[in-house]
PDB file of C-alpha atoms in Angstrom:
ATOM      1  CA  UNK A 105     146.411 133.675 246.524  1.00 49.00           C
ATOM      2  CA  UNK A 106     142.895 134.007 245.501  1.00 54.00           C
ATOM      3  CA  UNK A 107     141.038 136.997 246.762  1.00 60.00           C
ATOM      4  CA  UNK A 108     137.460 136.816 247.914  1.00 62.00           C
ATOM      5  CA  UNK A 109     135.048 138.022 245.275  1.00 68.00           C
ATOM      6  CA  UNK A 110     133.147 141.158 245.894  1.00 90.00           C
ATOM      7  CA  UNK A 111     129.680 140.635 247.331  1.00 85.00           C
ATOM      8  CA  UNK A 112     128.060 142.376 244.374  1.00 92.00           C
ATOM      9  CA  UNK A 113     129.863 140.050 241.940  1.00 92.00           C
ATOM     10  CA  UNK A 114     128.733 137.016 243.942  1.00 94.00           C
ATOM     11  CA  UNK A 115     125.161 138.299 243.971  1.00 95.00           C
ATOM     12  CA  UNK A 116     125.255 138.981 240.225  1.00 96.00           C
ATOM     13  CA  UNK A 117     126.568 135.477 239.538  1.00 96.00           C
ATOM     14  CA  UNK A 118     123.844 133.989 241.751  1.00 97.00           C
ATOM     15  CA  UNK A 119     121.210 136.149 240.028  1.00 97.00           C
ATOM     16  CA  UNK A 120     122.347 134.913 236.585  1.00 98.00           C
ATOM     17  CA  UNK A 121     122.269 131.292 237.763  1.00 98.00           C
ATOM     18  CA  UNK A 122     118.766 131.755 239.176  1.00 98.00           C
ATOM     19  CA  UNK A 123     117.632 133.461 235.956  1.00 98.00           C
ATOM     20  CA  UNK A 124     119.091 130.616 233.874  1.00 98.00           C
ATOM     21  CA  UNK A 125     117.410 128.039 236.118  1.00 98.00           C
ATOM     22  CA  UNK A 126     114.085 129.884 235.816  1.00 98.00           C
ATOM     23  CA  UNK A 127     114.481 129.996 232.026  1.00 98.00           C
ATOM     24  CA  UNK A 128     115.078 126.241 231.992  1.00 98.00           C
ATOM     25  CA  UNK A 129     112.083 125.694 234.256  1.00 99.00           C
ATOM     26  CA  UNK A 130     109.871 127.862 232.050  1.00 98.00           C
ATOM     27  CA  UNK A 131     111.018 125.973 228.938  1.00 99.00           C
ATOM     28  CA  UNK A 132     110.284 122.645 230.647  1.00 98.00           C
ATOM     29  CA  UNK A 133     106.818 123.868 231.670  1.00 98.00           C
ATOM     30  CA  UNK A 134     106.108 125.021 228.113  1.00 98.00           C
ATOM     31  CA  UNK A 135     107.233 121.646 226.716  1.00 98.00           C
ATOM     32  CA  UNK A 136     105.008 119.870 229.216  1.00 98.00           C
ATOM     33  CA  UNK A 137     102.015 122.034 228.303  1.00 98.00           C
ATOM     34  CA  UNK A 138     102.609 121.386 224.603  1.00 98.00           C
ATOM     35  CA  UNK A 139     102.933 117.642 225.243  1.00 98.00           C
ATOM     36  CA  UNK A 140      99.708 117.685 227.267  1.00 97.00           C
ATOM     37  CA  UNK A 141      97.935 119.618 224.494  1.00 97.00           C
ATOM     38  CA  UNK A 142      99.183 117.184 221.851  1.00 97.00           C
ATOM     39  CA  UNK A 143      98.173 114.246 224.009  1.00 97.00           C
ATOM     40  CA  UNK A 144      94.677 115.693 224.356  1.00 96.00           C
ATOM     41  CA  UNK A 145      94.463 116.112 220.592  1.00 97.00           C
ATOM     42  CA  UNK A 146      95.635 112.532 220.052  1.00 96.00           C
ATOM     43  CA  UNK A 147      93.103 111.209 222.550  1.00 97.00           C
ATOM     44  CA  UNK A 148      90.356 113.142 220.746  1.00 97.00           C
ATOM     45  CA  UNK A 149      91.497 111.679 217.418  1.00 97.00           C
ATOM     46  CA  UNK A 150      91.525 108.176 218.879  1.00 97.00           C
ATOM     47  CA  UNK A 151      87.971 108.655 220.147  1.00 97.00           C
ATOM     48  CA  UNK A 152      86.914 109.975 216.732  1.00 97.00           C
ATOM     49  CA  UNK A 153      88.553 106.979 215.041  1.00 97.00           C
ATOM     50  CA  UNK A 154      86.705 104.655 217.412  1.00 97.00           C
ATOM     51  CA  UNK A 155      83.397 106.333 216.595  1.00 97.00           C
ATOM     52  CA  UNK A 156      84.174 106.148 212.867  1.00 98.00           C
ATOM     53  CA  UNK A 157      85.093 102.492 213.212  1.00 97.00           C
ATOM     54  CA  UNK A 158      81.811 101.738 214.967  1.00 97.00           C
ATOM     55  CA  UNK A 159      79.837 103.649 212.344  1.00 98.00           C
ATOM     56  CA  UNK A 160      81.682 101.929 209.491  1.00 98.00           C
ATOM     57  CA  UNK A 161      81.186  98.513 211.099  1.00 98.00           C
ATOM     58  CA  UNK A 162      77.444  99.210 211.262  1.00 98.00           C
ATOM     59  CA  UNK A 163      77.395 100.325 207.642  1.00 98.00           C
ATOM     60  CA  UNK A 164      79.327  97.209 206.636  1.00 98.00           C
ATOM     61  CA  UNK A 165      76.869  94.960 208.476  1.00 98.00           C
ATOM     62  CA  UNK A 166      73.981  96.762 206.755  1.00 98.00           C
ATOM     63  CA  UNK A 167      75.673  96.396 203.348  1.00 98.00           C
ATOM     64  CA  UNK A 168      76.267  92.684 203.955  1.00 98.00           C
ATOM     65  CA  UNK A 169      72.604  92.231 204.850  1.00 98.00           C
ATOM     66  CA  UNK A 170      71.622  94.048 201.651  1.00 98.00           C
ATOM     67  CA  UNK A 171      73.944  91.826 199.625  1.00 98.00           C
ATOM     68  CA  UNK A 172      72.423  88.701 201.155  1.00 97.00           C
ATOM     69  CA  UNK A 173      68.944  89.989 200.369  1.00 97.00           C
ATOM     70  CA  UNK A 174      69.914  90.858 196.796  1.00 98.00           C
ATOM     71  CA  UNK A 175      71.514  87.448 196.298  1.00 98.00           C
ATOM     72  CA  UNK A 176      68.344  85.729 197.524  1.00 98.00           C
ATOM     73  CA  UNK A 177      66.207  87.918 195.249  1.00 98.00           C
ATOM     74  CA  UNK A 178      68.531  87.180 192.336  1.00 98.00           C
ATOM     75  CA  UNK A 179      68.201  83.418 192.896  1.00 98.00           C
ATOM     76  CA  UNK A 180      64.405  83.723 193.072  1.00 98.00           C
ATOM     77  CA  UNK A 181      64.260  85.787 189.867  1.00 98.00           C
ATOM     78  CA  UNK A 182      66.554  83.309 188.099  1.00 98.00           C
ATOM     79  CA  UNK A 183      64.281  80.422 189.130  1.00 98.00           C
ATOM     80  CA  UNK A 184      61.185  82.265 187.911  1.00 98.00           C
ATOM     81  CA  UNK A 185      62.873  83.072 184.605  1.00 98.00           C
ATOM     82  CA  UNK A 186      63.876  79.438 184.191  1.00 97.00           C
ATOM     83  CA  UNK A 187      60.273  78.390 184.893  1.00 98.00           C
ATOM     84  CA  UNK A 188      58.947  80.979 182.438  1.00 97.00           C
ATOM     85  CA  UNK A 189      61.375  79.842 179.737  1.00 97.00           C
ATOM     86  CA  UNK A 190      60.404  76.212 180.365  1.00 96.00           C
ATOM     87  CA  UNK A 191      56.699  77.139 180.145  1.00 96.00           C
ATOM     88  CA  UNK A 192      57.232  79.058 176.899  1.00 95.00           C
ATOM     89  CA  UNK A 193      59.193  76.141 175.422  1.00 95.00           C
ATOM     90  CA  UNK A 194      56.452  73.725 176.446  1.00 94.00           C
ATOM     91  CA  UNK A 195      53.804  75.934 174.811  1.00 92.00           C
ATOM     92  CA  UNK A 196      55.875  76.303 171.636  1.00 91.00           C
ATOM     93  CA  UNK A 197      56.581  72.572 171.531  1.00 89.00           C
ATOM     94  CA  UNK A 198      52.875  71.762 171.918  1.00 90.00           C
ATOM     95  CA  UNK A 199      51.961  74.172 169.100  1.00 89.00           C
ATOM     96  CA  UNK A 200      54.544  72.656 166.762  1.00 82.00           C
ATOM     97  CA  UNK A 201      52.973  69.223 167.052  1.00 73.00           C
TER      98      UNK A 201
END
C-alpha cells in the first residue's frame, strides 16, 4: 500500500509547483510587455511612414507643377526661336534679291 506523504514533502512539492507557475506567469508578462513595446514601435513607424508619404506626395505634386511650367516655357521659347529664325531668313532672303 501507498503511504501518505509527509506534510513537509507535500508542502515542498506545492511550493515548487507554485514557483514554476510564477516563473511561467513572469515569462508570459515579459513576453506581453515586449510585444506591447514592439507594437508601439511599429505604430510609431507606421505614423512616420504616413507623414513621409504625405510629404513625398506634396513634393511630387510640386515637381509635377514645375514640370508643367517648364514644358509650357519650353514651348514658348521654341515658338519664339522659330519666329526669330523665320525673321532672320526673311531678312537674308530680302537682302539676296
